mmCIF file of C-alpha atoms and ligand atoms in Angstrom:
data_model
loop_
_atom_site.group_PDB
_atom_site.id
_atom_site.type_symbol
_atom_site.label_atom_id
_atom_site.label_comp_id
_atom_site.label_asym_id
_atom_site.label_seq_id
_atom_site.Cartn_x
_atom_site.Cartn_y
_atom_site.Cartn_z
ATOM 1 C CA MET A 1 0.067 0.014 0.075
ATOM 2 C CA THR A 2 1.553 3.401 -1.084
ATOM 3 C CA ILE A 3 -0.280 6.487 0.144
ATOM 4 C CA PRO A 4 -0.087 9.107 -2.736
ATOM 5 C CA LEU A 5 2.038 12.172 -2.143
ATOM 6 C CA ILE A 6 0.520 15.650 -3.119
ATOM 7 C CA THR A 7 2.860 18.487 -4.113
ATOM 8 C CA LEU A 8 1.895 21.713 -2.434
ATOM 9 C CA ASN A 9 2.480 25.207 -4.002
ATOM 10 C CA ASP A 10 5.613 25.668 -2.085
ATOM 11 C CA GLY A 11 7.102 22.360 -3.641
ATOM 12 C CA HIS A 12 6.762 20.176 -0.450
ATOM 13 C CA THR A 13 4.846 17.113 -0.542
ATOM 14 C CA ILE A 14 2.044 15.775 1.876
ATOM 15 C CA PRO A 15 0.549 12.332 2.168
ATOM 16 C CA GLN A 16 -2.977 12.560 0.763
ATOM 17 C CA LEU A 17 -4.312 10.334 3.539
ATOM 18 C CA GLY A 18 -3.582 10.706 7.239
ATOM 19 C CA CYS A 19 -5.047 10.339 10.655
ATOM 20 C CA GLY A 20 -6.788 13.066 12.535
ATOM 21 C CA VAL A 21 -6.988 13.153 16.312
ATOM 22 C CA PHE A 22 -9.703 15.720 17.036
ATOM 23 C CA LYS A 23 -11.608 14.595 20.185
ATOM 24 C CA VAL A 24 -9.139 11.877 20.915
ATOM 25 C CA ASP A 25 -8.706 11.881 24.699
ATOM 26 C CA PRO A 26 -5.195 12.955 25.600
ATOM 27 C CA ALA A 27 -4.873 9.925 27.693
ATOM 28 C CA ASP A 28 -5.749 7.784 24.759
ATOM 29 C CA THR A 29 -3.739 9.749 22.160
ATOM 30 C CA GLU A 30 -0.335 8.117 22.349
ATOM 31 C CA ARG A 31 -1.951 4.546 22.002
ATOM 32 C CA THR A 32 -4.083 5.795 19.085
ATOM 33 C CA VAL A 33 -1.220 7.482 17.158
ATOM 34 C CA SER A 34 1.163 4.532 17.866
ATOM 35 C CA ASP A 35 -1.522 2.333 16.341
ATOM 36 C CA ALA A 36 -1.813 4.484 13.378
ATOM 37 C CA LEU A 37 1.825 4.520 12.774
ATOM 38 C CA GLU A 38 1.868 0.802 13.295
ATOM 39 C CA VAL A 39 -0.790 0.259 10.524
ATOM 40 C CA GLY A 40 0.995 2.538 8.091
ATOM 41 C CA TYR A 41 -0.063 6.057 8.579
ATOM 42 C CA ARG A 42 2.632 8.816 8.337
ATOM 43 C CA HIS A 43 0.463 11.935 8.261
ATOM 44 C CA ILE A 44 -1.077 13.078 11.551
ATOM 45 C CA ASP A 45 -3.271 16.142 12.108
ATOM 46 C CA THR A 46 -3.587 17.696 15.405
ATOM 47 C CA ALA A 47 -4.162 21.144 16.893
ATOM 48 C CA ALA A 48 -3.183 23.037 20.129
ATOM 49 C CA ILE A 49 -6.755 23.281 21.074
ATOM 50 C CA TYR A 50 -7.205 19.367 20.926
ATOM 51 C CA GLY A 51 -4.841 19.241 24.041
ATOM 52 C CA ASN A 52 -3.201 16.017 22.820
ATOM 53 C CA GLU A 53 -0.095 17.155 21.092
ATOM 54 C CA ALA A 54 2.191 15.574 23.899
ATOM 55 C CA GLY A 55 0.387 12.194 23.034
ATOM 56 C CA VAL A 56 1.159 12.607 19.437
ATOM 57 C CA GLY A 57 4.892 13.556 20.357
ATOM 58 C CA ALA A 58 5.176 10.557 22.654
ATOM 59 C CA ALA A 59 4.101 8.161 19.841
ATOM 60 C CA ILE A 60 6.341 9.847 17.392
ATOM 61 C CA ALA A 61 9.312 9.364 19.770
ATOM 62 C CA LYS A 62 8.665 5.746 20.483
ATOM 63 C CA SER A 63 7.969 4.863 16.908
ATOM 64 C CA GLY A 64 11.516 5.106 15.779
ATOM 65 C CA ILE A 65 10.290 6.363 12.409
ATOM 66 C CA ALA A 66 12.716 8.678 10.675
ATOM 67 C CA ARG A 67 11.407 12.325 11.045
ATOM 68 C CA ASP A 68 11.562 12.905 7.234
ATOM 69 C CA GLU A 69 9.113 9.943 6.774
ATOM 70 C CA LEU A 70 6.372 11.729 8.954
ATOM 71 C CA PHE A 71 4.075 14.616 8.149
ATOM 72 C CA ILE A 72 2.807 16.480 11.203
ATOM 73 C CA THR A 73 0.390 19.352 11.258
ATOM 74 C CA THR A 74 -0.765 21.466 14.094
ATOM 75 C CA LYS A 75 -2.653 24.664 14.356
ATOM 76 C CA LEU A 76 -2.753 28.121 15.857
ATOM 77 C CA TRP A 77 -5.664 28.721 18.205
ATOM 78 C CA ASN A 78 -8.052 31.572 17.963
ATOM 79 C CA ASP A 79 -6.862 33.548 21.136
ATOM 80 C CA ARG A 80 -3.260 33.631 19.932
ATOM 81 C CA HIS A 81 -3.497 35.684 16.644
ATOM 82 C CA ASP A 82 -2.231 38.904 18.088
ATOM 83 C CA GLY A 83 1.183 40.378 18.303
ATOM 84 C CA ASP A 84 3.861 37.847 18.773
ATOM 85 C CA GLU A 85 1.375 35.094 20.275
ATOM 86 C CA PRO A 86 1.854 32.902 17.245
ATOM 87 C CA ASN A 87 5.591 32.623 17.996
ATOM 88 C CA LYS A 88 4.970 31.590 21.509
ATOM 89 C CA ALA A 89 2.118 29.323 20.548
ATOM 90 C CA ILE A 90 4.333 27.445 18.048
ATOM 91 C CA ALA A 91 7.112 27.111 20.454
ATOM 92 C CA GLU A 92 4.790 25.401 22.901
ATOM 93 C CA SER A 93 3.309 23.154 20.217
ATOM 94 C CA LEU A 94 6.731 21.966 19.264
ATOM 95 C CA GLU A 95 7.760 21.402 22.823
ATOM 96 C CA LYS A 96 4.796 19.178 23.384
ATOM 97 C CA LEU A 97 5.239 17.435 20.115
ATOM 98 C CA GLY A 98 9.012 17.023 20.790
ATOM 99 C CA LEU A 99 9.905 18.359 17.281
ATOM 100 C CA GLU A 100 12.147 21.180 16.052
ATOM 101 C CA GLN A 101 9.790 21.872 13.123
ATOM 102 C CA VAL A 102 6.209 20.740 12.097
ATOM 103 C CA ASP A 103 5.529 20.034 8.497
ATOM 104 C CA LEU A 104 2.388 22.261 8.325
ATOM 105 C CA TYR A 105 1.079 24.978 10.611
ATOM 106 C CA LEU A 106 -2.330 26.429 10.080
ATOM 107 C CA VAL A 107 -4.455 29.338 11.403
ATOM 108 C CA HIS A 108 -7.175 27.237 12.725
ATOM 109 C CA TRP A 109 -10.154 29.695 12.335
ATOM 110 C CA PRO A 110 -10.278 33.270 10.842
ATOM 111 C CA THR A 111 -12.367 34.548 13.731
ATOM 112 C CA PRO A 112 -13.377 37.400 11.283
ATOM 113 C CA ALA A 113 -15.055 39.795 13.716
ATOM 114 C CA LYS A 114 -11.590 40.196 15.440
ATOM 115 C CA ASP A 115 -10.084 41.015 12.238
ATOM 116 C CA ASN A 116 -6.599 39.677 12.889
ATOM 117 C CA TYR A 117 -6.381 36.622 10.748
ATOM 118 C CA VAL A 118 -4.217 38.502 8.251
ATOM 119 C CA HIS A 119 -1.737 39.465 10.951
ATOM 120 C CA ALA A 120 -1.783 35.747 12.250
ATOM 121 C CA PHE A 121 -1.083 34.361 8.711
ATOM 122 C CA ALA A 122 1.659 37.112 8.255
ATOM 123 C CA LYS A 123 3.309 35.713 11.425
ATOM 124 C CA LEU A 124 3.148 32.097 9.958
ATOM 125 C CA VAL A 125 5.071 33.471 7.075
ATOM 126 C CA GLU A 126 7.830 34.472 9.621
ATOM 127 C CA LEU A 127 7.648 31.197 11.393
ATOM 128 C CA ARG A 128 8.302 29.393 8.144
ATOM 129 C CA GLU A 129 11.218 31.731 7.339
ATOM 130 C CA GLN A 130 12.514 30.748 10.863
ATOM 131 C CA GLY A 131 12.273 27.013 9.914
ATOM 132 C CA LEU A 132 9.702 26.393 12.733
ATOM 133 C CA THR A 133 7.261 25.015 10.099
ATOM 134 C CA ARG A 134 7.934 23.697 6.632
ATOM 135 C CA SER A 135 4.669 24.803 5.075
ATOM 136 C CA ILE A 136 1.943 27.145 6.271
ATOM 137 C CA GLY A 137 -1.769 27.363 5.565
ATOM 138 C CA VAL A 138 -5.203 28.085 6.948
ATOM 139 C CA SER A 139 -8.303 26.377 8.102
ATOM 140 C CA ASN A 140 -11.956 27.395 7.900
ATOM 141 C CA HIS A 141 -11.276 30.273 5.603
ATOM 142 C CA LEU A 142 -13.845 31.439 3.028
ATOM 143 C CA VAL A 143 -13.176 33.273 -0.126
ATOM 144 C CA PRO A 144 -13.217 36.903 1.315
ATOM 145 C CA HIS A 145 -10.583 35.675 4.019
ATOM 146 C CA LEU A 146 -8.282 34.076 1.276
ATOM 147 C CA GLU A 147 -8.698 37.132 -0.863
ATOM 148 C CA ARG A 148 -7.413 39.415 1.879
ATOM 149 C CA ILE A 149 -4.672 37.081 2.954
ATOM 150 C CA VAL A 150 -3.170 36.748 -0.576
ATOM 151 C CA ALA A 151 -3.524 40.491 -1.358
ATOM 152 C CA GLU A 152 -2.276 41.890 2.054
ATOM 153 C CA THR A 153 0.759 39.288 2.609
ATOM 154 C CA GLY A 154 1.529 38.300 -0.985
ATOM 155 C CA VAL A 155 1.709 34.683 0.169
ATOM 156 C CA THR A 156 -0.746 31.925 -0.901
ATOM 157 C CA PRO A 157 -1.423 29.505 1.801
ATOM 158 C CA ALA A 158 -0.394 25.884 0.847
ATOM 159 C CA VAL A 159 -3.769 24.537 2.107
ATOM 160 C CA ASN A 160 -7.133 25.401 3.525
ATOM 161 C CA GLN A 161 -8.583 22.836 5.860
ATOM 162 C CA ILE A 162 -12.461 23.021 5.745
ATOM 163 C CA GLU A 163 -15.349 21.027 6.734
ATOM 164 C CA LEU A 164 -16.116 19.020 3.584
ATOM 165 C CA HIS A 165 -18.088 15.795 3.061
ATOM 166 C CA PRO A 166 -20.650 14.697 0.453
ATOM 167 C CA ALA A 167 -23.606 16.608 2.085
ATOM 168 C CA TYR A 168 -21.337 19.749 2.340
ATOM 169 C CA GLN A 169 -18.908 20.087 -0.569
ATOM 170 C CA GLN A 170 -18.157 23.871 -0.367
ATOM 171 C CA ARG A 171 -18.035 24.495 -4.119
ATOM 172 C CA GLU A 172 -17.386 28.210 -3.809
ATOM 173 C CA VAL A 173 -14.286 28.010 -1.698
ATOM 174 C CA THR A 174 -13.001 24.779 -3.403
ATOM 175 C CA THR A 175 -13.224 26.373 -6.752
ATOM 176 C CA TRP A 176 -11.442 29.592 -5.547
ATOM 177 C CA ALA A 177 -8.680 27.440 -3.941
ATOM 178 C CA ALA A 178 -8.290 25.223 -7.013
ATOM 179 C CA ASP A 179 -7.905 28.516 -9.198
ATOM 180 C CA HIS A 180 -5.337 29.760 -6.824
ATOM 181 C CA GLY A 181 -3.260 26.625 -6.220
ATOM 182 C CA ILE A 182 -4.411 25.985 -2.732
ATOM 183 C CA ARG A 183 -5.057 22.346 -1.874
ATOM 184 C CA ILE A 184 -8.294 21.441 0.148
ATOM 185 C CA GLU A 185 -7.958 19.330 3.236
ATOM 186 C CA ALA A 186 -11.344 18.022 4.116
ATOM 187 C CA TRP A 187 -12.239 17.865 7.904
ATOM 188 C CA GLY A 188 -15.109 15.726 8.942
ATOM 189 C CA PRO A 189 -14.550 13.722 5.810
ATOM 190 C CA LEU A 190 -17.089 11.172 7.001
ATOM 191 C CA GLY A 191 -19.529 13.825 8.169
ATOM 192 C CA GLN A 192 -18.320 13.129 11.715
ATOM 193 C CA GLY A 193 -21.033 10.428 11.752
ATOM 194 C CA LYS A 194 -23.747 13.004 12.206
ATOM 195 C CA TYR A 195 -25.927 11.992 9.405
ATOM 196 C CA ASP A 196 -26.764 8.769 7.562
ATOM 197 C CA LEU A 197 -24.067 9.076 4.900
ATOM 198 C CA PHE A 198 -23.291 5.437 4.903
ATOM 199 C CA GLY A 199 -26.829 4.169 4.234
ATOM 200 C CA THR A 200 -27.465 6.487 1.384
ATOM 201 C CA PRO A 201 -27.897 4.479 -1.894
ATOM 202 C CA ALA A 202 -25.096 6.449 -3.621
ATOM 203 C CA VAL A 203 -22.487 5.211 -1.033
ATOM 204 C CA ALA A 204 -24.228 1.804 0.031
ATOM 205 C CA ASP A 205 -24.473 0.728 -3.812
ATOM 206 C CA ALA A 206 -20.888 1.516 -4.512
ATOM 207 C CA ALA A 207 -19.785 -0.337 -1.396
ATOM 208 C CA THR A 208 -21.662 -3.446 -2.622
ATOM 209 C CA ALA A 209 -20.220 -3.180 -6.190
ATOM 210 C CA HIS A 210 -16.594 -2.745 -4.956
ATOM 211 C CA GLY A 211 -16.759 -5.052 -1.942
ATOM 212 C CA LYS A 212 -15.685 -2.270 0.245
ATOM 213 C CA THR A 213 -17.253 -0.620 3.346
ATOM 214 C CA PRO A 214 -19.202 2.636 3.033
ATOM 215 C CA ALA A 215 -16.423 4.485 4.943
ATOM 216 C CA GLN A 216 -13.856 3.295 2.391
ATOM 217 C CA ILE A 217 -16.297 4.398 -0.468
ATOM 218 C CA VAL A 218 -16.519 8.022 1.016
ATOM 219 C CA ILE A 219 -12.606 7.985 1.699
ATOM 220 C CA GLY A 220 -12.136 6.952 -1.905
ATOM 221 C CA TRP A 221 -14.539 9.707 -3.190
ATOM 222 C CA HIS A 222 -12.424 12.345 -1.413
ATOM 223 C CA LEU A 223 -9.116 10.943 -2.730
ATOM 224 C CA GLN A 224 -10.534 10.793 -6.383
ATOM 225 C CA LYS A 225 -11.624 14.456 -5.954
ATOM 226 C CA GLY A 226 -8.168 15.304 -4.883
ATOM 227 C CA ASN A 227 -8.954 16.248 -1.284
ATOM 228 C CA ILE A 228 -6.437 15.547 1.407
ATOM 229 C CA VAL A 229 -8.170 13.599 4.189
ATOM 230 C CA PHE A 230 -7.462 12.284 7.710
ATOM 231 C CA PRO A 231 -10.468 10.432 9.029
ATOM 232 C CA LYS A 232 -10.458 9.926 12.761
ATOM 233 C CA SER A 233 -10.879 6.773 14.601
ATOM 234 C CA VAL A 234 -9.523 5.394 17.977
ATOM 235 C CA ARG A 235 -10.193 1.756 16.954
ATOM 236 C CA ILE A 236 -7.213 -0.040 15.223
ATOM 237 C CA GLU A 237 -9.527 -2.030 12.867
ATOM 238 C CA ARG A 238 -11.040 1.099 11.635
ATOM 239 C CA LEU A 239 -7.721 2.805 11.240
ATOM 240 C CA ARG A 240 -6.775 -0.188 9.054
ATOM 241 C CA GLU A 241 -10.025 -0.012 7.203
ATOM 242 C CA ASN A 242 -9.678 3.664 6.449
ATOM 243 C CA LEU A 243 -6.182 2.976 4.993
ATOM 244 C CA ASP A 244 -7.285 0.057 2.916
ATOM 245 C CA VAL A 245 -8.770 2.276 0.071
ATOM 246 C CA PHE A 246 -6.270 2.084 -2.832
ATOM 247 C CA ASP A 247 -7.582 -1.167 -4.537
ATOM 248 C CA PHE A 248 -10.654 0.286 -6.243
ATOM 249 C CA THR A 249 -11.794 3.157 -8.422
ATOM 250 C CA LEU A 250 -15.081 4.591 -8.314
ATOM 251 C CA THR A 251 -16.659 5.028 -11.851
ATOM 252 C CA ASP A 252 -17.832 8.575 -13.070
ATOM 253 C CA THR A 253 -21.431 7.431 -12.380
ATOM 254 C CA GLU A 254 -20.612 6.623 -8.765
ATOM 255 C CA LEU A 255 -18.694 9.786 -8.195
ATOM 256 C CA SER A 256 -21.447 11.894 -9.740
ATOM 257 C CA ALA A 257 -24.158 10.022 -7.502
ATOM 258 C CA ILE A 258 -22.083 11.043 -4.376
ATOM 259 C CA ASP A 259 -21.554 14.463 -5.794
ATOM 260 C CA ALA A 260 -25.257 14.759 -5.939
ATOM 261 C CA LEU A 261 -25.708 14.299 -2.144
ATOM 262 C CA ASP A 262 -24.979 18.000 -1.389
ATOM 263 C CA PRO A 263 -28.288 19.896 -1.289
ATOM 264 C CA GLN A 264 -26.122 23.031 -2.106
ATOM 265 C CA ASP A 265 -28.024 25.225 0.358
ATOM 266 C CA GLY A 266 -25.598 24.817 3.185
ATOM 267 C CA SER A 267 -27.932 22.671 5.277
ATOM 268 C CA GLY A 268 -25.459 19.686 5.028
ATOM 269 C CA ARG A 269 -23.030 21.389 7.495
ATOM 270 C CA VAL A 270 -22.472 19.475 10.536
ATOM 271 C CA GLY A 271 -19.858 22.048 12.212
ATOM 272 C CA THR A 272 -19.481 25.689 13.073
ATOM 273 C CA HIS A 273 -19.814 28.355 10.321
ATOM 274 C CA PRO A 274 -16.512 30.223 10.077
ATOM 275 C CA GLU A 275 -18.308 33.536 10.271
ATOM 276 C CA GLU A 276 -19.846 32.532 13.639
ATOM 277 C CA LEU A 277 -16.856 31.539 15.587
ATOM 278 C CA ASN A 278 -15.117 34.660 17.085
HETATM 279 P P1 NAD B 301 -14.687 12.305 10.700
HETATM 280 O O1 NAD B 301 -15.551 12.668 9.599
HETATM 281 O O2 NAD B 301 -13.362 11.744 10.391
HETATM 282 O O3 NAD B 301 -15.544 11.286 11.586
HETATM 283 C C1 NAD B 301 -14.973 10.777 12.733
HETATM 284 C C2 NAD B 301 -16.006 9.679 13.242
HETATM 285 O O4 NAD B 301 -16.190 8.811 12.106
HETATM 286 C C3 NAD B 301 -15.428 8.875 14.365
HETATM 287 O O5 NAD B 301 -15.679 9.248 15.516
HETATM 288 C C4 NAD B 301 -15.883 7.429 14.136
HETATM 289 O O6 NAD B 301 -16.991 7.367 14.966
HETATM 290 C C5 NAD B 301 -16.404 7.436 12.628
HETATM 291 N N1 NAD B 301 -15.646 6.590 11.858
HETATM 292 C C6 NAD B 301 -14.271 6.705 11.567
HETATM 293 N N2 NAD B 301 -13.904 5.693 10.668
HETATM 294 C C7 NAD B 301 -15.032 4.932 10.542
HETATM 295 C C8 NAD B 301 -15.174 3.655 9.859
HETATM 296 N N3 NAD B 301 -14.227 3.097 9.164
HETATM 297 N N4 NAD B 301 -16.565 3.208 9.940
HETATM 298 C C9 NAD B 301 -17.379 3.724 10.521
HETATM 299 N N5 NAD B 301 -17.300 4.861 11.255
HETATM 300 C C10 NAD B 301 -16.039 5.540 11.303
HETATM 301 O O7 NAD B 301 -14.595 13.656 11.509
HETATM 302 P P2 NAD B 301 -13.519 14.452 12.340
HETATM 303 O O8 NAD B 301 -12.626 13.635 13.286
HETATM 304 O O9 NAD B 301 -14.121 15.690 12.893
HETATM 305 O O10 NAD B 301 -12.428 14.769 11.122
HETATM 306 C C11 NAD B 301 -11.250 14.233 10.811
HETATM 307 C C12 NAD B 301 -10.087 15.132 11.411
HETATM 308 O O11 NAD B 301 -10.298 16.451 10.751
HETATM 309 C C13 NAD B 301 -9.985 15.416 12.893
HETATM 310 O O12 NAD B 301 -9.743 14.348 13.595
HETATM 311 C C14 NAD B 301 -9.180 16.639 12.850
HETATM 312 O O13 NAD B 301 -7.809 16.156 12.714
HETATM 313 C C15 NAD B 301 -9.750 17.476 11.602
HETATM 314 N N6 NAD B 301 -10.599 18.431 12.037
HETATM 315 C C16 NAD B 301 -10.287 19.774 11.868
HETATM 316 C C17 NAD B 301 -11.195 20.709 12.234
HETATM 317 C C18 NAD B 301 -10.901 22.181 11.909
HETATM 318 O O14 NAD B 301 -11.584 23.075 12.319
HETATM 319 N N7 NAD B 301 -9.759 22.516 11.241
HETATM 320 C C19 NAD B 301 -12.563 20.468 12.640
HETATM 321 C C20 NAD B 301 -12.816 19.013 12.873
HETATM 322 C C21 NAD B 301 -11.820 18.182 12.436
#
């Protein structure tokens, strides 16, 4: 099994499939990430606010896997956009992770009412220049936020990590990102289990046709769309299942049937709207 590498707009590569640790209990994180590394994941997505960077770091340290084989993402939390707070925040994250550099550092949310996300991203540009992160990007940013960041810093983020799953495909921001060379990382790729995605005929029929599970079909749909994904599970059998997605290809008809699951009125969203978190 070889996980495809995607080349970002800064020339660095990222494994297209990884493991996310949102809501993984800090006490359970080392074991979960150790299991993930054991079954073959090399890309881990965490965040300062998840409170489990130390567990990720402990698993990395114990794994013995060479640093350059791993891809580690963490994120700047919303209360640390101002002044030199991003410098302090990344230092704290690196300490917990036991790393000298992360592979990707993201502004977690734009918190637009505070109007400091452009400053936060400009600080990330400095952190990249200092070698504390290899690539930089944003998360939960909409088109107006991206436009301002690019116009005011002159730097295009490598990725935008947004809620994206079949019922909520965010066509406006994904189209803008594609036009500007920004890769999409899809969070909540399985809809966080919050609606009956797996029982819908578009997914269930493809699962039967390919002899795969519904979760594998949805992950395959993301991969064929070019999304970077890191579904979360704390169960080793599901970690294995979510990685076993490279032996089938969805047909154009199957892809279109899943594309059609988005009501396109925003009602498929399961998480917070970026304009509403401040
Ligand atoms: P997800 O869509 O990955 O759903 C996770 C849930 O799906 C799990 O709790 C589990 O119950 C279920 N699941 C996983 N594998 C399964 C399988 N094979 N079969 C059946 N059910 C399965 O949601 P998520 O964890 O929110 O998103 C993935 C990652 O995205 C997170 O762990 C985190 O790293 C990232 N994320 C980022 C943000 C952000 O604001 N940037 C927000 C949420 C999540």
